[in-house]
Tab-separated table of C-alpha atoms and ligand atoms in Angstrom:
chain	number	residue	atom	x	y	z
K	251	MET	CA	18.318	102.721	164.031
K	252	ALA	CA	20.083	101.203	161.022
K	253	ASP	CA	20.456	103.539	158.057
K	254	LYS	CA	21.810	100.923	155.701
K	255	LEU	CA	20.118	98.017	154.036
K	256	ARG	CA	21.637	94.572	154.032
K	257	LEU	CA	22.133	92.945	150.644
K	258	ALA	CA	22.774	89.306	149.798
K	259	VAL	CA	24.472	88.925	146.422
K	260	PHE	CA	24.033	85.570	144.663
K	261	LEU	CA	26.510	84.623	141.939
K	262	SER	CA	28.122	81.750	140.070
K	263	GLY	CA	31.151	83.353	138.441
K	264	GLY	CA	33.620	86.183	138.318
K	265	GLY	CA	31.643	88.636	140.365
K	266	SER	CA	32.571	91.859	138.585
K	267	ASN	CA	29.033	93.115	139.305
K	268	LEU	CA	29.491	92.148	142.966
K	269	GLN	CA	32.681	94.223	142.986
K	270	SER	CA	30.974	97.288	141.554
K	271	ILE	CA	28.231	96.964	144.194
K	272	ILE	CA	30.752	96.500	147.042
K	273	ASP	CA	32.662	99.578	145.836
K	274	LYS	CA	29.553	101.735	145.503
K	275	CYS	CA	28.350	100.696	148.959
K	276	ALA	CA	31.768	101.531	150.423
K	277	GLU	CA	31.680	104.963	148.747
K	278	GLY	CA	28.290	105.624	150.315
K	279	TYR	CA	26.603	105.879	146.908
K	280	ILE	CA	24.290	102.948	147.733
K	281	PRO	CA	22.927	103.214	151.296
K	282	ALA	CA	23.515	99.512	151.880
K	283	GLU	CA	26.156	96.934	152.634
K	284	VAL	CA	26.776	93.559	151.109
K	285	ALA	CA	26.190	91.394	154.166
K	286	LEU	CA	26.420	88.002	152.460
K	287	VAL	CA	27.578	86.430	149.200
K	288	VAL	CA	26.046	83.132	148.119
K	289	SER	CA	27.653	81.150	145.319
K	290	SER	CA	26.346	78.085	143.496
K	291	THR	CA	29.934	76.845	143.144
K	292	LYS	CA	33.084	76.982	145.230
K	293	LYS	CA	35.064	77.853	142.092
K	294	ALA	CA	33.470	81.287	141.632
K	295	PHE	CA	36.007	84.117	141.781
K	296	GLY	CA	33.229	86.183	143.318
K	297	LEU	CA	33.912	84.307	146.583
K	298	THR	CA	37.514	85.572	146.549
K	299	ARG	CA	36.236	89.109	146.018
K	300	ALA	CA	33.893	88.675	148.985
K	301	ASP	CA	36.708	87.358	151.140
K	302	LYS	CA	38.981	90.293	150.224
K	303	ALA	CA	36.217	92.699	151.208
K	304	GLY	CA	35.685	90.902	154.524
K	305	ILE	CA	32.234	89.674	153.509
K	306	GLU	CA	31.004	86.213	154.426
K	307	GLY	CA	30.772	83.974	151.376
K	308	VAL	CA	28.946	80.675	151.342
K	309	VAL	CA	28.540	77.934	148.767
K	310	TYR	CA	24.961	76.758	148.385
K	311	ARG	CA	24.585	73.429	146.587
K	312	ARG	CA	21.203	71.811	146.902
K	313	LYS	CA	22.646	68.379	146.110
K	314	LYS	CA	24.562	68.480	149.395
K	315	PHE	CA	21.313	68.344	151.381
K	316	PRO	CA	19.315	65.180	152.088
K	317	ASP	CA	16.229	66.649	150.382
K	318	GLY	CA	14.857	69.804	148.799
K	319	LYS	CA	12.905	70.886	151.848
K	320	THR	CA	16.016	70.810	154.049
K	321	ALA	CA	17.916	72.772	151.384
K	322	ASP	CA	15.159	75.396	151.189
K	323	THR	CA	14.967	75.799	154.947
K	324	TRP	CA	18.746	76.111	155.274
K	325	LEU	CA	18.812	78.975	152.763
K	326	VAL	CA	15.806	80.776	154.235
K	327	ASN	CA	17.427	80.552	157.695
K	328	LEU	CA	20.783	81.761	156.372
K	329	LEU	CA	19.157	84.882	154.892
K	330	ASP	CA	17.179	85.370	158.053
K	331	ASP	CA	20.258	85.047	160.296
K	332	HIS	CA	22.008	87.723	158.222
K	333	LYS	CA	18.970	89.997	158.378
K	334	ILE	CA	18.925	90.367	154.608
K	335	ASP	CA	16.646	93.036	153.159
K	336	ILE	CA	17.267	92.619	149.422
K	337	ILE	CA	18.495	89.753	147.256
K	338	VAL	CA	20.706	90.777	144.349
K	339	LEU	CA	21.223	88.174	141.626
K	340	ALA	CA	24.439	88.946	139.765
K	341	GLY	CA	25.362	86.148	137.418
K	342	TYR	CA	23.610	83.453	139.472
K	343	LEU	CA	22.936	80.492	137.207
K	344	LYS	CA	20.433	78.665	139.402
K	345	MET	CA	16.824	79.317	140.303
K	346	LEU	CA	16.085	80.563	143.794
K	347	PRO	CA	13.920	78.053	145.698
K	348	PRO	CA	10.205	79.060	145.807
K	349	PRO	CA	10.178	79.609	149.623
K	350	VAL	CA	12.958	82.208	149.204
K	351	VAL	CA	11.132	83.883	146.316
K	352	LYS	CA	8.014	83.976	148.484
K	353	ALA	CA	9.810	85.362	151.539
K	354	PHE	CA	11.477	88.122	149.500
K	355	LYS	CA	8.659	88.871	147.073
K	356	GLY	CA	9.313	92.210	145.343
K	357	ARG	CA	12.779	92.447	146.913
K	358	ILE	CA	14.753	90.260	144.497
K	359	TYR	CA	16.561	91.842	141.558
K	360	ASN	CA	18.350	90.269	138.602
K	361	ILE	CA	20.608	91.663	135.902
K	362	HIS	CA	20.545	90.296	132.365
K	363	PRO	CA	23.046	91.216	129.640
K	364	ALA	CA	20.490	91.906	126.871
K	365	LEU	CA	17.294	93.827	126.281
K	366	LEU	CA	14.605	91.544	127.732
K	367	PRO	CA	12.137	90.157	126.788
K	368	LYS	CA	14.419	89.326	123.866
K	369	PHE	CA	17.352	86.946	124.372
K	370	GLY	CA	16.354	85.688	127.800
K	371	GLY	CA	15.131	82.492	129.422
K	372	LYS	CA	16.660	79.227	130.555
K	373	GLY	CA	20.052	78.535	128.988
K	374	MET	CA	20.478	82.147	127.856
K	375	TYR	CA	23.508	83.212	129.832
K	376	GLY	CA	27.079	84.360	129.317
K	377	LEU	CA	28.436	84.494	125.780
K	378	LYS	CA	25.416	82.553	124.467
K	379	VAL	CA	23.353	85.708	124.876
K	380	HIS	CA	25.787	87.898	122.959
K	381	ARG	CA	26.274	85.280	120.230
K	382	ALA	CA	22.487	85.117	119.736
K	383	VAL	CA	22.224	88.912	119.537
K	384	ILE	CA	24.965	89.063	116.889
K	385	GLU	CA	23.476	86.161	114.910
K	386	ALA	CA	20.095	87.925	114.899
K	387	ARG	CA	21.864	90.982	113.406
K	388	GLU	CA	20.487	93.275	116.067
K	389	SER	CA	21.773	96.834	115.936
K	390	GLU	CA	21.255	97.318	119.668
K	391	SER	CA	21.700	95.285	122.799
K	392	GLY	CA	22.015	96.357	126.389
K	393	VAL	CA	21.340	95.653	130.027
K	394	THR	CA	18.080	94.812	131.776
K	395	ILE	CA	17.473	94.892	135.501
K	396	HIS	CA	14.239	93.307	136.605
K	397	LYS	CA	12.493	91.979	139.649
K	398	ALA	CA	12.968	88.226	139.780
K	399	ASP	CA	10.339	85.562	140.310
K	400	GLU	CA	10.116	81.799	139.762
K	401	ILE	CA	10.626	82.076	135.995
K	402	TYR	CA	14.030	82.729	134.393
K	403	ASP	CA	14.505	86.348	133.256
K	404	HIS	CA	10.866	87.124	134.008
K	405	GLY	CA	9.373	89.770	136.282
K	406	GLU	CA	8.838	93.520	136.123
K	407	ILE	CA	11.572	95.399	134.273
K	408	VAL	CA	12.905	98.249	136.395
K	409	ALA	CA	15.702	99.597	134.185
K	410	GLN	CA	17.228	99.133	130.756
K	411	GLU	CA	20.153	100.772	129.047
K	412	LYS	CA	21.114	100.242	125.435
K	413	VAL	CA	24.490	99.770	123.780
K	414	PRO	CA	25.168	99.607	120.044
K	415	VAL	CA	25.999	96.340	118.297
K	416	PHE	CA	28.460	96.713	115.428
K	417	PRO	CA	28.444	94.295	112.451
K	418	GLU	CA	32.043	93.242	113.129
K	419	ASP	CA	31.492	92.595	116.859
K	420	THR	CA	32.619	89.321	118.383
K	421	PRO	CA	30.604	87.975	121.347
K	422	ASP	CA	33.513	88.925	123.637
K	423	GLU	CA	33.575	92.501	122.382
K	424	LEU	CA	29.846	92.894	122.803
K	425	ALA	CA	30.000	91.282	126.266
K	426	ALA	CA	32.647	93.792	127.369
K	427	ARG	CA	30.584	96.758	126.107
K	428	VAL	CA	27.486	95.458	127.909
K	429	LEU	CA	29.364	94.614	131.125
K	430	LYS	CA	30.693	98.169	131.385
K	431	VAL	CA	27.100	99.433	131.462
K	432	GLU	CA	26.108	96.746	133.995
K	433	HIS	CA	28.699	98.108	136.426
K	434	SER	CA	27.054	101.520	136.492
K	435	LEU	CA	23.387	100.563	136.008
K	436	TYR	CA	23.106	97.966	138.794
K	437	PRO	CA	24.514	100.316	141.481
K	438	LYS	CA	22.231	103.077	140.186
K	439	VAL	CA	19.134	100.878	140.514
K	440	LEU	CA	20.208	99.534	143.898
K	441	LYS	CA	20.722	103.081	145.158
K	442	THR	CA	17.148	104.009	144.234
K	443	VAL	CA	15.712	100.747	145.544
K	444	SER	CA	17.618	101.000	148.844
K	445	GLU	CA	16.680	104.623	149.409
K	446	ARG	CA	13.032	103.818	148.763
K	447	LEU	CA	12.999	100.777	151.026
K	448	LEU	CA	14.775	102.618	153.850
K	449	LYS	CA	12.126	105.314	153.629
K	450	GLU	CA	9.319	102.739	153.676
K	451	MET	CA	10.922	101.145	156.721
K	452	GLY	CA	11.080	104.547	158.383
K	453	LYS	CA	14.879	104.465	158.627
J	4	GRF	C1	26.735	89.465	133.741
J	4	GRF	O1	26.860	89.657	132.361
J	4	GRF	C2	25.276	89.462	134.139
J	4	GRF	O2	24.478	90.286	133.364
J	4	GRF	C3	24.891	88.025	133.918
J	4	GRF	O3	26.041	87.291	134.300
J	4	GRF	C4	27.199	88.087	134.161
J	4	GRF	C5	27.902	88.091	135.482
J	4	GRF	O4	29.156	88.722	135.419
J	4	GRF	N1	23.677	87.694	134.604
J	4	GRF	P1	29.999	88.939	136.724
J	4	GRF	O5	30.123	87.593	137.423
J	4	GRF	O6	29.279	89.932	137.587
J	4	GRF	O7	31.340	89.442	136.276
Protein backbone atom coordinates (compact mmCIF):
# COMPACT_ATOMS: atom_id res chain seq x y z
CA MET A 1 0.00 0.00 0.00
CA ALA A 2 1.41 3.40 -0.97
CA ASP A 3 2.09 5.72 1.95
CA LYS A 4 2.93 8.73 -0.17
CA LEU A 5 0.74 10.93 -2.27
CA ARG A 6 1.67 11.88 -5.80
CA LEU A 7 1.80 15.58 -6.58
CA ALA A 8 1.81 17.33 -9.95
CA VAL A 9 3.34 20.80 -9.73
CA PHE A 10 2.31 23.29 -12.42
CA LEU A 11 4.52 26.32 -13.03
CA SER A 12 5.59 28.93 -15.56
CA GLY A 13 8.80 30.31 -14.08
CA GLY A 14 11.70 29.91 -11.73
CA GLY A 15 10.21 27.20 -9.59
CA SER A 16 11.61 28.20 -6.21
CA ASN A 17 8.35 26.97 -4.64
CA LEU A 18 8.73 23.69 -6.55
CA GLN A 19 12.22 23.38 -5.07
CA SER A 20 11.01 23.90 -1.51
CA ILE A 21 8.32 21.25 -2.06
CA ILE A 22 10.80 18.77 -3.61
CA ASP A 23 13.16 19.32 -0.66
CA LYS A 24 10.44 18.91 1.97
CA CYS A 25 9.17 15.74 0.29
CA ALA A 26 12.72 14.34 0.20
CA GLU A 27 13.16 15.13 3.91
CA GLY A 28 9.96 13.22 4.67
CA TYR A 29 8.26 16.35 6.03
CA ILE A 30 5.51 16.11 3.38
CA PRO A 31 4.30 12.51 2.95
CA ALA A 32 4.28 12.88 -0.83
CA GLU A 33 6.48 12.95 -3.88
CA VAL A 34 6.50 15.29 -6.82
CA ALA A 35 5.64 12.82 -9.57
CA LEU A 36 5.26 15.31 -12.42
CA VAL A 37 6.06 18.92 -13.28
CA VAL A 38 3.97 20.67 -15.93
CA SER A 39 5.16 23.96 -17.37
CA SER A 40 3.32 26.39 -19.64
CA THR A 41 6.64 27.26 -21.29
CA LYS A 42 9.82 25.42 -22.17
CA LYS A 43 11.84 28.37 -20.85
CA ALA A 44 10.82 27.88 -17.21
CA PHE A 45 13.80 27.22 -14.94
CA GLY A 46 11.44 25.04 -12.92
CA LEU A 47 11.88 22.38 -15.63
CA THR A 48 15.64 22.35 -14.97
CA ARG A 49 14.96 21.92 -11.26
CA ALA A 50 12.65 19.00 -12.06
CA ASP A 51 15.26 17.42 -14.29
CA LYS A 52 17.97 17.74 -11.60
CA ALA A 53 15.66 16.02 -9.12
CA GLY A 54 14.93 13.21 -11.59
CA ILE A 55 11.29 14.27 -11.98
CA GLU A 56 9.53 14.14 -15.33
CA GLY A 57 8.86 17.62 -16.67
CA VAL A 58 6.51 18.33 -19.53
CA VAL A 59 5.59 21.47 -21.44
CA TYR A 60 1.86 21.89 -21.92
CA ARG A 61 0.89 24.41 -24.60
CA ARG A 62 -2.70 24.28 -25.70
CA LYS A 63 -1.87 25.97 -29.00
CA LYS A 64 0.12 22.89 -30.03
CA PHE A 65 -3.06 20.79 -30.15
CA PRO A 66 -5.53 20.74 -33.05
CA ASP A 67 -8.37 21.84 -30.74
CA GLY A 68 -9.24 22.51 -27.12
CA LYS A 69 -10.91 19.17 -26.55
CA THR A 70 -7.80 17.26 -27.65
CA ALA A 71 -5.67 19.49 -25.40
CA ASP A 72 -7.96 18.86 -22.42
CA THR A 73 -7.99 15.11 -22.94
CA TRP A 74 -4.20 14.97 -23.31
CA LEU A 75 -3.73 16.71 -19.95
CA VAL A 76 -6.36 14.65 -18.14
CA ASN A 77 -4.71 11.46 -19.47
CA LEU A 78 -1.23 12.67 -18.50
CA LEU A 79 -2.36 13.23 -14.89
CA ASP A 80 -4.14 9.93 -14.91
CA ASP A 81 -1.11 8.04 -16.26
CA HIS A 82 1.01 9.51 -13.45
CA LYS A 83 -1.61 8.60 -10.85
CA ILE A 84 -1.68 12.16 -9.54
CA ASP A 85 -3.53 12.77 -6.28
CA ILE A 86 -3.08 16.52 -5.84
CA ILE A 87 -2.40 19.40 -8.22
CA VAL A 88 -0.12 22.11 -6.86
CA LEU A 89 -0.11 25.41 -8.74
CA ALA A 90 3.14 27.23 -8.03
CA GLY A 91 3.53 30.25 -10.26
CA TYR A 92 1.41 28.80 -13.08
CA LEU A 93 0.19 31.66 -15.24
CA LYS A 94 -2.52 29.82 -17.15
CA MET A 95 -5.95 28.55 -16.20
CA LEU A 96 -6.38 24.82 -15.77
CA PRO A 97 -8.88 23.45 -18.31
CA PRO A 98 -12.38 22.85 -16.80
CA PRO A 99 -12.21 19.02 -17.23
CA VAL A 100 -9.05 18.98 -15.07
CA VAL A 101 -10.65 21.25 -12.46
CA LYS A 102 -13.65 18.92 -12.44
CA ALA A 103 -11.58 15.75 -12.16
CA PHE A 104 -9.53 17.16 -9.26
CA LYS A 105 -12.24 19.14 -7.51
CA GLY A 106 -11.09 20.05 -3.98
CA ARG A 107 -7.60 18.70 -4.68
CA ILE A 108 -6.07 21.70 -6.47
CA TYR A 109 -4.10 24.28 -4.50
CA ASN A 110 -2.67 27.64 -5.54
CA ILE A 111 -0.29 30.06 -3.88
CA HIS A 112 -0.66 33.81 -4.29
CA PRO A 113 1.89 36.39 -3.11
CA ALA A 114 -0.59 38.73 -1.37
CA LEU A 115 -3.44 38.63 1.11
CA LEU A 116 -6.43 37.60 -1.02
CA PRO A 117 -9.12 38.69 -1.73
CA LYS A 118 -7.08 41.87 -2.15
CA PHE A 119 -4.57 42.15 -5.00
CA GLY A 120 -5.67 39.07 -6.91
CA GLY A 121 -7.37 38.20 -10.18
CA LYS A 122 -6.37 38.00 -13.82
CA GLY A 123 -3.18 39.90 -14.61
CA MET A 124 -2.19 40.15 -10.94
CA TYR A 125 1.02 38.18 -10.88
CA GLY A 126 4.72 38.63 -10.21
CA LEU A 127 5.99 42.11 -9.40
CA LYS A 128 2.66 43.66 -10.46
CA VAL A 129 1.16 42.36 -7.23
CA HIS A 130 3.87 43.84 -5.03
CA ARG A 131 3.85 47.15 -6.93
CA ALA A 132 0.07 47.42 -6.38
CA VAL A 133 0.44 46.67 -2.66
CA ILE A 134 3.10 49.38 -2.27
CA GLU A 135 1.10 51.90 -4.32
CA ALA A 136 -1.94 51.26 -2.11
CA ARG A 137 0.27 52.08 0.91
CA GLU A 138 -0.64 48.86 2.65
CA SER A 139 1.21 48.20 5.88
CA GLU A 140 0.88 44.44 5.49
CA SER A 141 1.06 41.93 2.70
CA GLY A 142 1.64 38.22 2.77
CA VAL A 143 0.95 34.83 1.29
CA THR A 144 -2.36 33.12 0.55
CA ILE A 145 -2.85 29.46 -0.21
CA HIS A 146 -6.28 28.56 -1.50
CA LYS A 147 -8.14 25.82 -3.27
CA ALA A 148 -8.29 26.64 -6.96
CA ASP A 149 -11.31 26.60 -9.23
CA GLU A 150 -12.16 28.03 -12.66
CA ILE A 151 -11.71 31.64 -11.53
CA TYR A 152 -8.29 33.26 -11.03
CA ASP A 153 -7.25 33.51 -7.36
CA HIS A 154 -10.69 32.36 -6.24
CA GLY A 155 -11.67 29.41 -4.05
CA GLU A 156 -11.58 28.62 -0.35
CA ILE A 157 -8.62 30.14 1.49
CA VAL A 158 -6.78 27.48 3.48
CA ALA A 159 -3.85 29.47 4.89
CA GLN A 160 -2.51 33.00 5.07
CA GLU A 161 0.60 34.45 6.61
CA LYS A 162 1.37 38.14 6.86
CA VAL A 163 4.57 40.08 6.31
CA PRO A 164 5.12 43.78 6.98
CA VAL A 165 5.36 46.32 4.17
CA PHE A 166 7.77 49.16 4.86
CA PRO A 167 7.28 52.63 3.30
CA GLU A 168 10.67 52.47 1.57
CA ASP A 169 10.12 48.98 0.10
CA THR A 170 10.72 48.37 -3.58
CA PRO A 171 8.59 45.70 -5.30
CA ASP A 172 11.67 43.44 -5.41
CA GLU A 173 12.29 43.79 -1.69
CA LEU A 174 8.69 43.05 -0.85
CA ALA A 175 8.67 40.10 -3.28
CA ALA A 176 11.72 38.59 -1.56
CA ARG A 177 10.14 38.96 1.91
CA VAL A 178 6.92 37.33 0.69
CA LEU A 179 8.71 34.54 -1.21
CA LYS A 180 10.62 33.51 1.92
CA VAL A 181 7.29 32.90 3.66
CA GLU A 182 5.93 31.03 0.61
CA HIS A 183 8.77 28.52 0.90
CA SER A 184 7.71 27.52 4.40
CA LEU A 185 3.93 27.98 4.17
CA TYR A 186 3.29 25.89 1.04
CA PRO A 187 5.14 22.82 2.39
CA LYS A 188 3.31 23.25 5.71
CA VAL A 189 -0.10 23.26 4.00
CA LEU A 190 0.83 20.38 1.70
CA LYS A 191 1.95 18.34 4.70
CA THR A 192 -1.44 18.77 6.37
CA VAL A 193 -3.37 18.20 3.14
CA SER A 194 -1.36 15.07 2.26
CA GLU A 195 -1.67 13.58 5.73
CA ARG A 196 -5.42 14.16 5.69
CA LEU A 197 -5.90 12.71 2.22
CA LEU A 198 -3.77 9.65 3.00
CA LYS A 199 -5.94 9.03 6.04
CA GLU A 200 -9.13 9.43 4.00
CA MET A 201 -7.74 6.97 1.46
CA GLY A 202 -6.98 4.55 4.27
CA LYS A 203 -3.24 4.58 3.55
C1 LIG B 1 5.34 33.09 -6.38
O1 LIG B 1 5.46 34.39 -5.87
C2 LIG B 1 3.91 32.61 -6.26
O2 LIG B 1 3.24 33.11 -5.16
C3 LIG B 1 3.28 33.15 -7.52
O3 LIG B 1 4.31 33.03 -8.49
C4 LIG B 1 5.58 33.05 -7.88
C5 LIG B 1 6.30 31.81 -8.31
O4 LIG B 1 7.64 31.80 -7.89
N1 LIG B 1 2.05 32.48 -7.82
P1 LIG B 1 8.54 30.54 -8.13
O5 LIG B 1 8.46 30.20 -9.61
O6 LIG B 1 8.02 29.42 -7.29
O7 LIG B 1 9.94 30.94 -7.75
